[in-house]
Amino acid sequence: SQQGEEDPQALSIQEGENATMNCSYKTSINNLQWYRQNSGRGLVHLILIRSNEREKHSGRLRVTLDTSKKSSSLLITASRAADTASYFCATDFTGTASKLTFGTGTRLQVTL
Amino acid sequence: DTEVTQTPKHLVMGMTNKKSLKCEQHMGHRAMYWYKQKAKKPPELMFVYSYEKLSINESVPSRFSPECPNSSLLNLHLHALQPEDSALYLCASSQGPGQQETQYFGPGTRLLVL
């Protein structure tokens, strides 16, 4: 299976703290994406980082990519209760943009 | 309009029933996807349609039959399902191969097979 692994599986923090989740994958990729899923509903795209990029920012999100280690991390700064969700990394290794393989996911709980 | 819609939201069916899931997008996307997601697991790709043609079938059992009537619609026909097929079925769309790779997901259909 090409599925990536994410850690931690679950993370509980207080509002205002930073949350970091990590993703490791197995094959060379064209890009890596992060998605959020609230309570078993649809996924929402957060950010895409290409294989030739090392870091990317979007609002309170910071994503890094280390292709030599086949790993990525997602940092959410100044977390809010509304950030409570499951977060998945997804890799596109075919180059066709047709096939995303999702990681195992991190369940983030942000408490007041 | 950046929305992917799915109907129904919930579906309960017996193992001898025939039902269909529907997905619609009006973003002009030329790639559409079906995923299956079990509880606390990541989505698993089932089918990909590219320019209304089936381009990827991830060895899905024939009791699942996809159909793409036009560029905006995607159906998943269900027949003789098993209880283990109970899951959240997600539809997604993207601009198309070689273009912007972000996928837009619908809210899903939660299926229970009795």
CSV table of N, CA, C and O in Angstrom, one decimal, chain A residues 3 31 33 35 37 39-45 48 50 88 92 95-105 107, chain B residues 9 33 35 37 40-43 45 48 55-56 58 88 90 94 96-99 101-103 105-108 110:
chain,number,residue,atom,x,y,z
A,3,GLN,N,-0.2,4.0,1.2
A,3,GLN,CA,-0.7,4.9,2.2
A,3,GLN,C,0.3,5.5,3.1
A,3,GLN,O,1.2,4.8,3.5
A,31,ASN,N,3.3,16.2,-5.5
A,31,ASN,CA,2.9,17.2,-4.6
A,31,ASN,C,2.3,16.5,-3.4
A,31,ASN,O,2.0,15.3,-3.4
A,33,GLN,N,-0.6,17.3,-0.3
A,33,GLN,CA,-1.7,18.1,0.1
A,33,GLN,C,-2.2,17.8,1.5
A,33,GLN,O,-2.0,16.7,2.0
A,35,TYR,N,-5.7,18.0,4.0
A,35,TYR,CA,-7.1,18.2,4.0
A,35,TYR,C,-7.6,18.1,5.4
A,35,TYR,O,-7.0,17.4,6.3
A,37,GLN,N,-11.2,17.3,7.8
A,37,GLN,CA,-12.5,16.7,7.8
A,37,GLN,C,-13.2,16.9,9.2
A,37,GLN,O,-12.6,16.4,10.2
A,39,SER,N,-16.1,15.9,11.7
A,39,SER,CA,-17.1,15.0,12.1
A,39,SER,C,-17.6,14.0,11.0
A,39,SER,O,-18.8,13.9,10.8
A,40,GLY,N,-16.7,13.4,10.2
A,40,GLY,CA,-17.1,12.4,9.2
A,40,GLY,C,-17.9,13.0,8.1
A,40,GLY,O,-18.7,12.4,7.4
A,41,ARG,N,-17.7,14.3,7.8
A,41,ARG,CA,-18.3,14.9,6.6
A,41,ARG,C,-17.3,15.0,5.5
A,41,ARG,O,-16.3,14.3,5.5
A,42,GLY,N,-17.5,15.9,4.5
A,42,GLY,CA,-16.6,16.0,3.4
A,42,GLY,C,-15.3,16.6,3.8
A,42,GLY,O,-15.1,17.3,4.8
A,43,LEU,N,-14.3,16.4,3.0
A,43,LEU,CA,-13.0,16.9,3.2
A,43,LEU,C,-12.8,18.3,2.6
A,43,LEU,O,-13.4,18.6,1.6
A,44,VAL,N,-12.0,19.2,3.3
A,44,VAL,CA,-11.8,20.5,2.8
A,44,VAL,C,-10.3,20.6,2.5
A,44,VAL,O,-9.5,20.3,3.4
A,45,HIS,N,-9.9,21.1,1.4
A,45,HIS,CA,-8.5,21.3,1.0
A,45,HIS,C,-7.9,22.5,1.8
A,45,HIS,O,-8.6,23.5,1.9
A,48,LEU,N,-1.5,23.0,-0.5
A,48,LEU,CA,-0.7,22.1,-1.4
A,48,LEU,C,0.7,22.5,-1.4
A,48,LEU,O,1.0,23.7,-1.6
A,50,ARG,N,4.4,21.6,-3.4
A,50,ARG,CA,5.0,20.8,-4.5
A,50,ARG,C,6.3,20.2,-4.1
A,50,ARG,O,7.0,20.6,-3.1
A,88,PHE,N,-5.8,15.1,7.3
A,88,PHE,CA,-5.2,14.1,6.4
A,88,PHE,C,-4.2,14.7,5.5
A,88,PHE,O,-4.4,15.7,4.9
A,92,ASP,N,0.2,12.8,-4.2
A,92,ASP,CA,0.0,12.6,-5.6
A,92,ASP,C,1.3,12.1,-6.2
A,92,ASP,O,2.2,12.9,-6.3
A,95,GLY,N,1.6,11.8,-11.0
A,95,GLY,CA,1.8,12.9,-12.0
A,95,GLY,C,0.6,13.2,-12.8
A,95,GLY,O,0.7,14.1,-13.7
A,96,THR,N,-0.4,12.4,-12.6
A,96,THR,CA,-1.6,12.7,-13.5
A,96,THR,C,-2.6,13.5,-12.8
A,96,THR,O,-3.7,13.9,-13.4
A,97,ALA,N,-2.4,13.8,-11.5
A,97,ALA,CA,-3.3,14.6,-10.7
A,97,ALA,C,-4.6,13.9,-10.6
A,97,ALA,O,-5.6,14.5,-10.3
A,98,SER,N,-4.6,12.6,-10.8
A,98,SER,CA,-5.9,11.8,-10.8
A,98,SER,C,-6.0,11.0,-9.5
A,98,SER,O,-7.1,10.5,-9.3
A,99,LYS,N,-4.9,10.7,-8.9
A,99,LYS,CA,-5.0,9.7,-7.8
A,99,LYS,C,-4.3,10.3,-6.6
A,99,LYS,O,-3.1,10.4,-6.5
A,100,LEU,N,-5.1,10.6,-5.6
A,100,LEU,CA,-4.5,10.9,-4.3
A,100,LEU,C,-4.6,9.8,-3.3
A,100,LEU,O,-5.6,9.0,-3.3
A,101,THR,N,-3.5,9.6,-2.6
A,101,THR,CA,-3.5,8.5,-1.6
A,101,THR,C,-3.4,9.2,-0.2
A,101,THR,O,-2.4,10.0,0.0
A,102,PHE,N,-4.3,9.0,0.6
A,102,PHE,CA,-4.5,9.7,1.9
A,102,PHE,C,-3.7,8.9,3.0
A,102,PHE,O,-3.6,7.7,3.1
A,103,GLY,N,-3.1,9.7,3.9
A,103,GLY,CA,-2.5,9.2,5.1
A,103,GLY,C,-3.5,8.8,6.1
A,103,GLY,O,-4.7,8.9,5.9
A,104,THR,N,-3.1,8.2,7.2
A,104,THR,CA,-4.0,7.6,8.2
A,104,THR,C,-4.7,8.6,9.0
A,104,THR,O,-5.7,8.3,9.6
A,105,GLY,N,-4.3,9.9,9.0
A,105,GLY,CA,-5.0,11.0,9.7
A,105,GLY,C,-4.6,11.2,11.1
A,105,GLY,O,-4.2,10.3,11.8
A,107,ARG,N,-6.4,13.1,14.5
A,107,ARG,CA,-7.6,13.7,15.1
A,107,ARG,C,-7.2,14.7,16.1
A,107,ARG,O,-6.6,14.4,17.1
B,9,LYS,N,-28.2,12.1,1.8
B,9,LYS,CA,-27.3,12.3,2.9
B,9,LYS,C,-27.1,11.0,3.6
B,9,LYS,O,-26.0,10.7,4.1
B,33,TYR,N,-14.6,11.8,-8.8
B,33,TYR,CA,-14.1,10.7,-8.0
B,33,TYR,C,-15.1,10.1,-7.1
B,33,TYR,O,-15.9,10.9,-6.5
B,35,TYR,N,-15.0,7.9,-3.4
B,35,TYR,CA,-14.2,7.4,-2.4
B,35,TYR,C,-15.1,6.7,-1.4
B,35,TYR,O,-16.2,7.1,-1.2
B,37,GLN,N,-15.1,5.6,2.7
B,37,GLN,CA,-14.4,5.9,4.0
B,37,GLN,C,-15.1,5.2,5.2
B,37,GLN,O,-16.3,5.4,5.5
B,40,LYS,N,-13.1,6.3,11.2
B,40,LYS,CA,-11.7,6.6,11.8
B,40,LYS,C,-10.6,6.1,10.8
B,40,LYS,O,-9.5,5.7,11.2
B,41,LYS,N,-11.0,6.0,9.5
B,41,LYS,CA,-10.0,5.6,8.5
B,41,LYS,C,-9.9,6.7,7.4
B,41,LYS,O,-10.8,7.5,7.3
B,42,PRO,N,-8.9,6.7,6.6
B,42,PRO,CA,-8.8,7.7,5.6
B,42,PRO,C,-9.7,7.3,4.4
B,42,PRO,O,-10.1,6.1,4.3
B,43,PRO,N,-10.0,8.2,3.5
B,43,PRO,CA,-10.8,7.9,2.3
B,43,PRO,C,-10.0,6.9,1.4
B,43,PRO,O,-8.7,7.1,1.3
B,45,LEU,N,-9.8,5.5,-2.5
B,45,LEU,CA,-10.3,5.8,-3.8
B,45,LEU,C,-10.9,4.5,-4.4
B,45,LEU,O,-10.4,3.4,-4.3
B,48,VAL,N,-12.2,6.8,-10.7
B,48,VAL,CA,-11.9,8.1,-11.2
B,48,VAL,C,-12.5,8.2,-12.6
B,48,VAL,O,-12.3,7.3,-13.4
B,55,SER,N,-11.4,6.2,-15.8
B,55,SER,CA,-9.9,6.1,-16.0
B,55,SER,C,-9.2,5.2,-15.0
B,55,SER,O,-8.2,4.7,-15.2
B,56,ILE,N,-9.8,5.2,-13.8
B,56,ILE,CA,-9.3,4.3,-12.7
B,56,ILE,C,-10.4,3.6,-12.0
B,56,ILE,O,-11.4,4.2,-11.7
B,58,GLU,N,-10.3,1.0,-8.9
B,58,GLU,CA,-9.3,0.4,-7.9
B,58,GLU,C,-9.8,-1.0,-7.5
B,58,GLU,O,-10.0,-1.3,-6.3
B,88,LEU,N,-19.1,5.8,4.7
B,88,LEU,CA,-19.4,7.1,4.2
B,88,LEU,C,-18.8,7.1,2.7
B,88,LEU,O,-17.6,6.8,2.5
B,90,LEU,N,-17.9,9.3,-0.4
B,90,LEU,CA,-17.6,10.7,-0.8
B,90,LEU,C,-17.3,10.8,-2.3
B,90,LEU,O,-16.7,10.0,-2.9
B,94,SER,N,-12.2,17.6,-9.5
B,94,SER,CA,-11.0,18.5,-9.7
B,94,SER,C,-11.0,18.9,-11.2
B,94,SER,O,-11.7,18.4,-12.0
B,96,GLY,N,-9.0,18.5,-13.6
B,96,GLY,CA,-8.8,17.5,-14.6
B,96,GLY,C,-7.3,17.2,-14.7
B,96,GLY,O,-6.5,17.9,-14.1
B,97,PRO,N,-6.9,16.1,-15.3
B,97,PRO,CA,-5.5,15.7,-15.3
B,97,PRO,C,-4.6,16.8,-15.9
B,97,PRO,O,-4.9,17.4,-16.8
B,98,GLY,N,-3.5,16.9,-15.2
B,98,GLY,CA,-2.5,17.9,-15.6
B,98,GLY,C,-2.8,19.3,-15.3
B,98,GLY,O,-2.1,20.2,-15.6
B,99,GLN,N,-4.0,19.5,-14.6
B,99,GLN,CA,-4.4,20.9,-14.2
B,99,GLN,C,-4.3,21.0,-12.7
B,99,GLN,O,-3.7,20.2,-12.0
B,101,GLU,N,-4.5,20.5,-9.0
B,101,GLU,CA,-4.7,19.2,-8.5
B,101,GLU,C,-5.6,19.2,-7.3
B,101,GLU,O,-5.9,18.1,-6.8
B,102,THR,N,-6.1,20.3,-6.7
B,102,THR,CA,-7.0,20.3,-5.6
B,102,THR,C,-8.3,19.6,-5.9
B,102,THR,O,-8.9,19.8,-6.9
B,103,GLN,N,-8.7,18.7,-4.9
B,103,GLN,CA,-10.0,18.1,-5.1
B,103,GLN,C,-11.0,18.7,-4.2
B,103,GLN,O,-10.7,19.1,-3.0
B,105,PHE,N,-14.5,18.2,-2.3
B,105,PHE,CA,-15.3,17.1,-1.8
B,105,PHE,C,-16.8,17.5,-1.5
B,105,PHE,O,-17.0,18.6,-1.0
B,106,GLY,N,-17.7,16.6,-1.8
B,106,GLY,CA,-19.0,16.7,-1.3
B,106,GLY,C,-19.1,16.3,0.2
B,106,GLY,O,-18.2,15.8,0.7
B,107,PRO,N,-20.3,16.5,0.8
B,107,PRO,CA,-20.5,16.1,2.2
B,107,PRO,C,-20.6,14.6,2.5
B,107,PRO,O,-20.5,14.2,3.6
B,108,GLY,N,-20.8,13.9,1.4
B,108,GLY,CA,-20.9,12.4,1.6
B,108,GLY,C,-22.3,11.9,1.8
B,108,GLY,O,-23.2,12.6,2.1
B,110,ARG,N,-23.9,8.7,3.9
B,110,ARG,CA,-23.7,7.7,4.9
B,110,ARG,C,-24.6,6.5,4.6
B,110,ARG,O,-25.8,6.6,4.7
